[in-house]
Coordinates of C-alpha atoms and ligand atoms in Angstrom, one line a residue:
M1 CA -73.5 42.8 -82.6
S2 CA -72.1 40.9 -85.9
I3 CA -68.2 40.7 -84.8
S4 CA -66.9 40.6 -81.9
V5 CA -62.9 40.5 -81.1
R6 CA -61.4 40.4 -77.5
N7 CA -57.9 39.8 -77.0
L8 CA -57.5 38.2 -80.4
S9 CA -53.2 36.3 -80.5
K10 CA -51.7 34.9 -83.1
H11 CA -47.7 33.8 -82.9
Y12 CA -45.5 32.4 -84.7
D13 CA -43.0 31.2 -82.2
K14 CA -41.3 34.3 -81.4
Q15 CA -43.7 36.7 -83.6
K16 CA -46.7 38.3 -83.4
A17 CA -48.3 38.6 -85.7
V18 CA -51.7 39.5 -84.1
D19 CA -50.8 40.6 -80.5
S20 CA -54.5 41.3 -78.9
I21 CA -56.0 43.3 -80.8
S22 CA -60.1 43.7 -79.9
F23 CA -62.8 46.0 -81.8
E24 CA -66.4 44.8 -82.6
A25 CA -67.9 45.2 -86.4
K26 CA -71.9 46.1 -86.5
P27 CA -74.5 45.4 -88.8
G28 CA -75.3 47.9 -92.3
R29 CA -71.4 49.1 -91.8
I30 CA -68.9 48.9 -93.8
L31 CA -65.2 48.8 -92.0
G32 CA -62.0 49.4 -92.8
F33 CA -59.2 47.6 -91.7
L34 CA -56.0 49.0 -92.7
G35 CA -52.1 47.8 -92.3
P36 CA -48.7 48.4 -93.8
N37 CA -48.5 45.2 -95.8
G38 CA -47.6 42.1 -92.5
A39 CA -49.4 43.9 -90.5
G40 CA -51.5 41.3 -89.6
K41 CA -54.5 42.0 -91.8
S42 CA -54.8 38.5 -93.0
T43 CA -54.0 36.9 -89.8
T44 CA -56.9 38.5 -88.6
M45 CA -58.6 37.9 -90.9
R46 CA -57.9 34.2 -91.2
M47 CA -58.8 33.3 -87.6
L48 CA -62.7 34.7 -87.6
T49 CA -63.0 32.8 -90.4
G50 CA -61.9 29.5 -89.2
Y51 CA -59.0 29.1 -91.0
L52 CA -56.2 29.9 -88.5
K53 CA -56.2 28.9 -85.4
P54 CA -55.8 31.7 -83.0
T55 CA -53.0 31.3 -80.2
S56 CA -55.3 32.7 -77.5
G57 CA -58.4 35.7 -77.3
E58 CA -61.8 35.3 -78.6
A59 CA -64.0 36.2 -80.9
E60 CA -67.9 35.9 -81.6
I61 CA -69.7 36.3 -84.1
V62 CA -73.8 36.9 -84.3
S63 CA -72.6 35.6 -80.7
K64 CA -71.0 33.0 -81.5
N65 CA -67.7 31.7 -81.2
I66 CA -64.8 30.7 -83.5
I67 CA -63.7 27.4 -81.8
T68 CA -66.3 26.7 -80.0
H69 CA -69.4 26.6 -82.4
A70 CA -67.1 27.2 -85.9
L71 CA -69.0 25.2 -88.1
E72 CA -72.1 27.6 -87.6
V73 CA -70.1 30.5 -87.5
K74 CA -69.4 29.5 -91.3
N75 CA -72.1 29.6 -92.2
H76 CA -73.2 33.0 -91.2
I77 CA -69.7 34.1 -92.8
G78 CA -68.8 34.9 -96.3
Y79 CA -65.1 34.9 -96.9
L80 CA -63.2 36.4 -100.1
P81 CA -59.5 35.3 -99.0
E82 CA -57.4 37.2 -101.3
N83 CA -55.6 35.8 -104.2
T84 CA -58.9 33.8 -104.5
P85 CA -58.1 30.8 -105.0
L86 CA -60.4 29.0 -107.8
Y87 CA -61.0 26.1 -109.5
T88 CA -59.1 27.1 -112.7
D89 CA -60.9 24.2 -115.1
M90 CA -64.4 24.4 -113.1
Y91 CA -67.0 27.0 -115.6
V92 CA -69.1 29.1 -113.5
K93 CA -71.3 27.8 -112.7
E94 CA -70.4 24.4 -111.6
F95 CA -67.9 25.4 -109.5
L96 CA -70.8 27.7 -107.8
S97 CA -72.9 25.0 -107.7
F98 CA -70.9 22.7 -105.8
V99 CA -69.5 26.1 -103.2
G100 CA -74.0 25.5 -102.8
Q101 CA -73.3 22.3 -102.2
T102 CA -71.1 22.6 -99.5
Y103 CA -74.4 25.0 -98.1
Q104 CA -76.5 23.0 -98.5
L105 CA -78.5 24.8 -100.2
K106 CA -81.9 24.4 -101.2
N107 CA -82.9 25.6 -104.7
L108 CA -79.7 26.2 -105.4
S109 CA -79.7 26.9 -109.7
K110 CA -81.6 29.6 -108.6
R111 CA -80.2 31.0 -106.4
I112 CA -77.0 30.4 -108.8
A113 CA -78.6 32.3 -111.4
E114 CA -79.4 35.4 -109.4
V115 CA -75.8 35.6 -107.5
I116 CA -74.3 35.5 -111.4
E117 CA -77.0 38.3 -112.0
L118 CA -76.0 40.4 -108.0
V119 CA -71.8 40.3 -109.1
G120 CA -72.3 41.0 -112.4
L121 CA -71.1 37.2 -113.9
T122 CA -74.4 37.0 -116.8
P123 CA -71.9 38.0 -119.8
E124 CA -69.0 35.4 -118.9
Q125 CA -71.6 33.0 -117.3
H126 CA -70.8 29.9 -119.4
K127 CA -67.5 30.0 -118.4
K128 CA -64.4 28.2 -117.4
I129 CA -62.9 30.1 -114.7
G130 CA -59.3 30.1 -116.2
M131 CA -60.9 31.9 -119.1
L132 CA -62.2 34.8 -116.9
S133 CA -60.0 38.3 -116.7
K134 CA -58.9 39.1 -113.1
G135 CA -62.4 41.2 -112.8
Y136 CA -64.9 38.3 -113.3
R137 CA -62.4 36.2 -111.3
Q138 CA -63.4 38.4 -108.5
R139 CA -67.3 38.7 -109.3
V140 CA -67.1 34.7 -109.3
G141 CA -64.9 34.6 -105.3
L142 CA -67.5 37.5 -104.4
A143 CA -69.6 35.1 -105.9
Q144 CA -68.9 31.8 -103.8
A145 CA -68.7 34.1 -100.9
I146 CA -71.9 35.5 -100.9
I147 CA -74.0 32.3 -102.3
H148 CA -75.3 32.1 -99.0
N149 CA -76.3 34.6 -98.3
P150 CA -74.2 35.5 -94.8
D151 CA -74.2 38.1 -92.1
V152 CA -70.8 39.0 -92.5
L153 CA -69.2 39.6 -96.1
I154 CA -64.8 39.3 -95.5
L155 CA -63.2 40.7 -97.9
D156 CA -59.5 40.4 -97.9
E157 CA -58.2 42.8 -100.6
P158 CA -61.1 42.1 -102.5
T159 CA -60.0 44.8 -105.6
S160 CA -56.6 44.5 -106.3
G161 CA -55.2 43.9 -109.8
L162 CA -58.8 45.4 -110.8
D163 CA -58.5 48.2 -113.4
P164 CA -60.9 51.3 -113.2
N165 CA -63.3 50.5 -114.5
Q166 CA -63.3 47.5 -112.8
L167 CA -62.8 48.8 -109.3
V168 CA -65.3 50.7 -110.0
D169 CA -68.5 48.1 -110.1
I170 CA -66.9 45.9 -107.8
R171 CA -66.3 49.2 -105.4
A172 CA -70.3 50.0 -106.2
L173 CA -71.5 46.1 -105.5
I174 CA -69.4 46.2 -101.8
T175 CA -71.3 49.2 -100.9
E176 CA -74.9 47.2 -102.1
L177 CA -74.1 44.1 -99.6
G178 CA -73.1 46.4 -97.4
R179 CA -76.6 47.5 -96.8
N180 CA -77.0 45.0 -95.0
K181 CA -74.7 43.0 -94.0
T182 CA -71.5 43.8 -91.6
V183 CA -68.4 44.2 -94.3
I184 CA -64.6 43.7 -92.8
I185 CA -62.7 45.0 -96.3
S186 CA -58.7 45.0 -96.2
T187 CA -57.2 47.2 -98.5
H188 CA -54.4 49.8 -100.1
I189 CA -56.0 51.8 -101.4
M190 CA -57.1 55.1 -99.4
Q191 CA -59.3 56.3 -101.9
E192 CA -61.4 53.0 -101.5
V193 CA -61.4 53.7 -98.4
E194 CA -62.8 57.1 -98.4
A195 CA -65.6 56.2 -101.3
I196 CA -66.9 53.1 -99.3
C197 CA -65.9 52.7 -95.7
D198 CA -68.0 53.9 -92.7
D199 CA -65.8 53.2 -89.8
I200 CA -61.4 52.0 -90.3
I201 CA -59.4 50.1 -87.5
I202 CA -55.8 50.1 -88.6
I203 CA -53.6 48.1 -87.6
N204 CA -49.7 48.3 -87.2
K205 CA -47.0 45.7 -86.2
G206 CA -50.1 43.6 -84.6
K207 CA -51.7 45.9 -82.8
I208 CA -54.8 47.8 -82.8
V209 CA -53.8 51.5 -83.8
A210 CA -56.5 53.1 -84.4
S211 CA -59.8 52.8 -84.7
D212 CA -62.8 55.1 -85.8
S213 CA -65.5 56.5 -88.0
L214 CA -64.0 57.7 -90.8
M215 CA -65.7 60.8 -90.0
G216 CA -64.2 60.9 -86.5
I217 CA -61.2 60.2 -87.5
K218 CA -60.7 62.7 -90.0
K219 CA -62.2 65.2 -87.4
A220 CA -60.1 63.9 -84.6
N221 CA -56.8 64.6 -87.5
N222 CA -57.5 68.0 -89.1
D223 CA -59.8 66.9 -91.7
S224 CA -56.3 65.7 -93.4
P225 CA -55.8 64.0 -96.5
L226 CA -56.5 60.2 -95.3
E227 CA -53.0 59.4 -96.6
D228 CA -51.7 60.7 -93.9
I229 CA -53.1 59.3 -91.3
F230 CA -52.0 56.2 -92.2
R231 CA -48.3 56.7 -91.9
K232 CA -48.8 58.8 -88.7
F233 CA -49.9 55.8 -87.4
T234 CA -47.8 53.0 -88.9
V235 CA -44.4 54.8 -89.3
Ligands
LIG301 P1 -50.6 41.6 -93.9 O1 -52.7 40.6 -94.4 O2 -51.2 42.8 -92.4 O3 -49.5 41.9 -95.3 P2 -50.1 38.9 -92.6 O4 -51.6 38.9 -91.6 O5 -50.0 38.2 -93.6 O6 -50.4 40.7 -92.9 O7 -48.5 39.0 -92.0 C1 -48.7 38.9 -90.7 C2 -47.4 38.8 -90.2 O8 -47.4 37.0 -90.1 C3 -46.3 39.0 -91.2 O9 -45.0 39.6 -90.8 C4 -46.2 37.4 -91.7 O10 -45.0 37.7 -92.1 C5 -46.7 36.8 -91.0 N1 -46.6 35.3 -91.2 C6 -48.3 35.3 -91.3 N2 -48.6 34.2 -92.2 C7 -47.4 33.2 -91.8 C8 -46.7 31.4 -91.6 N3 -47.9 31.1 -92.0 N4 -45.7 31.8 -91.1 C9 -45.4 32.3 -90.2 N5 -45.2 33.7 -90.2 C10 -46.2 34.2 -91.3

Protein backbone atom coordinates (compact mmCIF):
# COMPACT_ATOMS: atom_id res chain seq x y z
CA MET A 1 0.00 0.00 0.00
CA SER A 2 1.50 3.39 -0.94
CA ILE A 3 -0.62 5.51 1.36
CA SER A 4 -2.10 4.33 4.59
CA VAL A 5 -3.96 6.76 6.85
CA ARG A 6 -5.30 5.87 10.30
CA ASN A 7 -7.52 8.09 12.41
CA LEU A 8 -5.86 11.24 11.14
CA SER A 9 -7.22 14.49 12.61
CA LYS A 10 -6.48 18.18 12.49
CA HIS A 11 -8.20 20.52 14.90
CA TYR A 12 -8.15 24.31 14.78
CA ASP A 13 -9.23 25.30 18.28
CA LYS A 14 -12.62 23.67 18.60
CA GLN A 15 -13.10 23.06 14.88
CA LYS A 16 -12.38 19.54 13.67
CA ALA A 17 -11.18 20.41 10.15
CA VAL A 18 -10.21 16.74 9.65
CA ASP A 19 -11.89 14.33 12.03
CA SER A 20 -10.32 10.91 12.42
CA ILE A 21 -10.14 9.80 8.79
CA SER A 22 -8.73 6.45 7.67
CA PHE A 23 -8.10 5.26 4.11
CA GLU A 24 -5.59 3.57 1.85
CA ALA A 25 -4.40 4.24 -1.68
CA LYS A 26 -2.79 1.80 -4.07
CA PRO A 27 -0.16 2.13 -6.80
CA GLY A 28 -1.40 2.38 -10.37
CA ARG A 29 -4.69 3.94 -9.28
CA ILE A 30 -6.01 7.49 -9.17
CA LEU A 31 -7.97 8.35 -6.05
CA GLY A 32 -10.43 11.24 -6.31
CA PHE A 33 -10.70 13.16 -3.07
CA LEU A 34 -14.06 14.92 -3.22
CA GLY A 35 -15.95 17.20 -0.90
CA PRO A 36 -17.56 20.62 -0.66
CA ASN A 37 -15.47 23.71 0.11
CA GLY A 38 -14.15 23.57 3.64
CA ALA A 39 -14.59 19.78 3.91
CA GLY A 40 -10.94 19.24 4.88
CA LYS A 41 -9.37 18.13 1.58
CA SER A 42 -6.47 20.59 1.49
CA THR A 43 -5.81 20.13 5.20
CA THR A 44 -5.51 16.35 4.65
CA MET A 45 -3.19 16.83 1.69
CA ARG A 46 -1.04 19.29 3.60
CA MET A 47 -0.70 16.82 6.47
CA LEU A 48 0.27 13.97 4.13
CA THR A 49 2.90 16.12 2.43
CA GLY A 50 4.43 17.24 5.72
CA TYR A 51 3.37 20.89 5.56
CA LEU A 52 0.99 20.64 8.49
CA LYS A 53 1.30 18.70 11.71
CA PRO A 54 -1.65 16.41 12.50
CA THR A 55 -3.39 16.88 15.84
CA SER A 56 -3.60 13.09 16.16
CA GLY A 57 -3.55 9.90 14.16
CA GLU A 58 -1.00 8.34 11.83
CA ALA A 59 -0.18 8.07 8.17
CA GLU A 60 2.41 6.17 6.19
CA ILE A 61 3.65 6.90 2.69
CA VAL A 62 5.40 3.89 1.11
CA SER A 63 5.52 2.33 4.60
CA LYS A 64 7.25 5.35 6.15
CA ASN A 65 5.64 7.32 8.93
CA ILE A 66 4.95 10.91 7.86
CA ILE A 67 6.10 12.35 11.19
CA THR A 68 9.05 10.18 12.19
CA HIS A 69 10.40 9.85 8.61
CA ALA A 70 9.31 13.24 7.30
CA LEU A 71 12.36 13.85 5.09
CA GLU A 72 12.29 10.41 3.45
CA VAL A 73 8.57 10.79 2.89
CA LYS A 74 9.15 14.12 1.08
CA ASN A 75 11.42 12.33 -1.40
CA HIS A 76 8.62 9.90 -2.27
CA ILE A 77 5.91 12.52 -2.73
CA GLY A 78 5.22 15.02 -5.47
CA TYR A 79 2.85 17.75 -4.36
CA LEU A 80 0.94 20.26 -6.41
CA PRO A 81 -0.64 22.65 -3.91
CA GLU A 82 -3.85 24.54 -4.62
CA ASN A 83 -3.00 27.83 -6.39
CA THR A 84 0.56 26.65 -7.01
CA PRO A 85 2.92 29.22 -5.55
CA LEU A 86 5.55 29.69 -8.22
CA TYR A 87 8.46 32.10 -8.48
CA THR A 88 7.12 34.31 -11.26
CA ASP A 89 10.48 36.09 -11.72
CA MET A 90 12.29 32.84 -12.47
CA TYR A 91 12.71 31.23 -15.86
CA VAL A 92 11.07 27.82 -16.26
CA LYS A 93 14.35 25.91 -16.41
CA GLU A 94 15.89 27.98 -13.63
CA PHE A 95 12.98 27.14 -11.35
CA LEU A 96 13.08 23.43 -12.19
CA SER A 97 16.82 23.44 -11.60
CA PHE A 98 16.25 25.04 -8.19
CA VAL A 99 13.67 22.37 -7.26
CA GLY A 100 15.86 19.55 -8.63
CA GLN A 101 18.78 20.74 -6.51
CA THR A 102 16.69 20.53 -3.34
CA TYR A 103 16.32 16.80 -4.11
CA GLN A 104 20.04 16.56 -4.97
CA LEU A 105 19.20 14.99 -8.32
CA LYS A 106 21.99 13.69 -10.51
CA ASN A 107 22.02 14.49 -14.26
CA LEU A 108 19.71 17.40 -13.52
CA SER A 109 19.84 19.04 -16.98
CA LYS A 110 18.77 15.76 -18.59
CA ARG A 111 15.94 15.30 -16.09
CA ILE A 112 14.75 18.90 -16.59
CA ALA A 113 14.61 18.31 -20.36
CA GLU A 114 12.64 15.08 -19.76
CA VAL A 115 10.02 16.65 -17.50
CA ILE A 116 9.63 19.67 -19.78
CA GLU A 117 8.84 17.28 -22.61
CA LEU A 118 6.60 15.10 -20.44
CA VAL A 119 4.35 17.93 -19.22
CA GLY A 120 4.24 19.63 -22.63
CA LEU A 121 6.21 22.74 -21.69
CA THR A 122 8.58 22.59 -24.67
CA PRO A 123 7.20 25.64 -26.55
CA GLU A 124 7.34 27.82 -23.41
CA GLN A 125 10.50 26.47 -21.82
CA HIS A 126 12.60 29.61 -22.34
CA LYS A 127 10.11 32.00 -20.75
CA LYS A 128 9.81 33.48 -17.31
CA ILE A 129 7.08 31.79 -15.24
CA GLY A 130 5.31 35.14 -14.81
CA MET A 131 4.81 35.33 -18.59
CA LEU A 132 3.03 31.98 -18.83
CA SER A 133 -0.72 31.38 -19.09
CA LYS A 134 -2.52 29.63 -16.23
CA GLY A 135 -2.41 26.30 -18.10
CA TYR A 136 1.32 26.49 -18.67
CA ARG A 137 1.95 27.57 -15.08
CA GLN A 138 0.02 24.49 -14.01
CA ARG A 139 2.37 22.42 -16.17
CA VAL A 140 5.33 24.00 -14.38
CA GLY A 141 3.63 23.01 -11.10
CA LEU A 142 3.28 19.44 -12.34
CA ALA A 143 6.87 19.40 -13.60
CA GLN A 144 8.18 20.40 -10.15
CA ALA A 145 5.93 17.73 -8.59
CA ILE A 146 7.35 14.91 -10.72
CA ILE A 147 10.96 15.99 -11.23
CA HIS A 148 12.26 13.54 -8.59
CA ASN A 149 10.11 10.72 -10.00
CA PRO A 150 8.10 10.21 -6.79
CA ASP A 151 5.95 7.12 -6.15
CA VAL A 152 3.07 9.21 -4.84
CA LEU A 153 1.50 12.31 -6.36
CA ILE A 154 -0.80 14.56 -4.38
CA LEU A 155 -2.54 17.08 -6.58
CA ASP A 156 -4.81 19.71 -5.03
CA GLU A 157 -7.30 20.90 -7.67
CA PRO A 158 -4.81 20.54 -10.53
CA THR A 159 -7.26 21.68 -13.21
CA SER A 160 -8.96 24.63 -11.52
CA GLY A 161 -9.08 27.68 -13.77
CA LEU A 162 -8.00 25.88 -16.94
CA ASP A 163 -9.77 26.29 -20.28
CA PRO A 164 -11.37 23.22 -21.91
CA ASN A 165 -8.35 22.38 -24.10
CA GLN A 166 -5.92 22.72 -21.22
CA LEU A 167 -8.24 20.55 -19.09
CA VAL A 168 -8.06 17.72 -21.60
CA ASP A 169 -4.26 17.93 -21.79
CA ILE A 170 -3.67 18.03 -18.05
CA ARG A 171 -6.15 15.19 -17.41
CA ALA A 172 -4.41 13.06 -20.02
CA LEU A 173 -1.10 13.76 -18.35
CA ILE A 174 -2.43 12.84 -14.89
CA THR A 175 -3.90 9.62 -16.29
CA GLU A 176 -0.53 8.77 -17.82
CA LEU A 177 1.31 9.51 -14.57
CA GLY A 178 -1.24 7.40 -12.68
CA ARG A 179 -0.28 4.25 -14.58
CA ASN A 180 2.68 3.56 -12.33
CA LYS A 181 2.21 5.95 -9.41
CA THR A 182 -0.28 6.40 -6.62
CA VAL A 183 -2.21 9.59 -7.30
CA ILE A 184 -4.57 11.49 -5.04
CA ILE A 185 -6.38 14.35 -6.71
CA SER A 186 -8.89 16.76 -5.22
CA THR A 187 -11.43 18.27 -7.55
CA HIS A 188 -14.91 19.78 -7.68
CA ILE A 189 -15.50 18.64 -11.22
CA MET A 190 -17.49 15.41 -11.39
CA GLN A 191 -16.80 14.85 -15.11
CA GLU A 192 -13.15 14.90 -14.19
CA VAL A 193 -13.69 12.19 -11.59
CA GLU A 194 -15.58 10.09 -14.14
CA ALA A 195 -12.81 10.67 -16.68
CA ILE A 196 -9.74 9.85 -14.65
CA CYS A 197 -10.41 8.40 -11.19
CA ASP A 198 -10.41 4.71 -10.27
CA ASP A 199 -11.42 5.18 -6.64
CA ILE A 200 -13.21 7.91 -4.77
CA ILE A 201 -13.45 9.22 -1.25
CA ILE A 202 -16.09 11.77 -0.32
CA ILE A 203 -15.26 13.91 2.68
CA ASN A 204 -17.78 16.16 4.41
CA LYS A 205 -17.20 18.32 7.50
CA GLY A 206 -13.90 16.58 8.14
CA LYS A 207 -15.26 13.02 8.00
CA ILE A 208 -15.15 10.41 5.26
CA VAL A 209 -18.75 9.71 4.24
CA ALA A 210 -18.10 7.43 1.25
CA SER A 211 -15.14 5.40 0.06
CA ASP A 212 -15.33 3.02 -2.88
CA SER A 213 -14.18 2.37 -6.41
CA LEU A 214 -15.86 4.68 -8.94
CA MET A 215 -17.68 1.70 -10.43
CA GLY A 216 -18.61 0.43 -6.97
CA ILE A 217 -20.18 3.66 -5.79
CA LYS A 218 -22.09 4.10 -9.03
CA LYS A 219 -23.40 0.54 -8.84
CA ALA A 220 -24.42 0.96 -5.20
CA ASN A 221 -26.39 4.06 -6.19
CA ASN A 222 -28.34 2.69 -9.17
CA ASP A 223 -25.87 4.20 -11.65
CA SER A 224 -27.01 7.71 -10.69
CA PRO A 225 -24.96 10.60 -12.05
CA LEU A 226 -21.97 11.29 -9.79
CA GLU A 227 -23.31 14.82 -9.09
CA ASP A 228 -26.40 13.26 -7.47
CA ILE A 229 -24.34 10.77 -5.46
CA PHE A 230 -22.06 13.59 -4.28
CA ARG A 231 -25.08 15.67 -3.20
CA LYS A 232 -26.62 12.74 -1.37
CA PHE A 233 -23.49 12.31 0.76
CA THR A 234 -22.74 15.98 1.39
CA VAL A 235 -26.07 17.63 2.30
P1 LIG B 1 -11.16 22.09 1.54
O1 LIG B 1 -9.79 21.90 1.00
O2 LIG B 1 -11.97 20.82 1.54
O3 LIG B 1 -11.92 23.22 0.89
P2 LIG B 1 -9.76 22.92 3.92
O4 LIG B 1 -8.96 21.74 4.30
O5 LIG B 1 -9.07 24.06 3.24
O6 LIG B 1 -11.03 22.46 3.09
O7 LIG B 1 -10.42 23.53 5.25
C1 LIG B 1 -11.14 22.73 6.19
C2 LIG B 1 -11.64 23.62 7.30
O8 LIG B 1 -10.53 24.05 8.10
C3 LIG B 1 -12.33 24.89 6.84
O9 LIG B 1 -13.43 25.15 7.68
C4 LIG B 1 -11.27 25.94 7.00
O10 LIG B 1 -11.84 27.21 7.25
C5 LIG B 1 -10.50 25.44 8.20
N1 LIG B 1 -9.11 25.87 8.17
C6 LIG B 1 -8.20 25.58 7.20
N2 LIG B 1 -6.99 26.12 7.50
C7 LIG B 1 -7.15 26.78 8.68
C8 LIG B 1 -6.26 27.53 9.52
N3 LIG B 1 -4.98 27.70 9.21
N4 LIG B 1 -6.78 28.04 10.67
C9 LIG B 1 -8.06 27.84 11.01
N5 LIG B 1 -8.94 27.14 10.26
C10 LIG B 1 -8.50 26.62 9.12
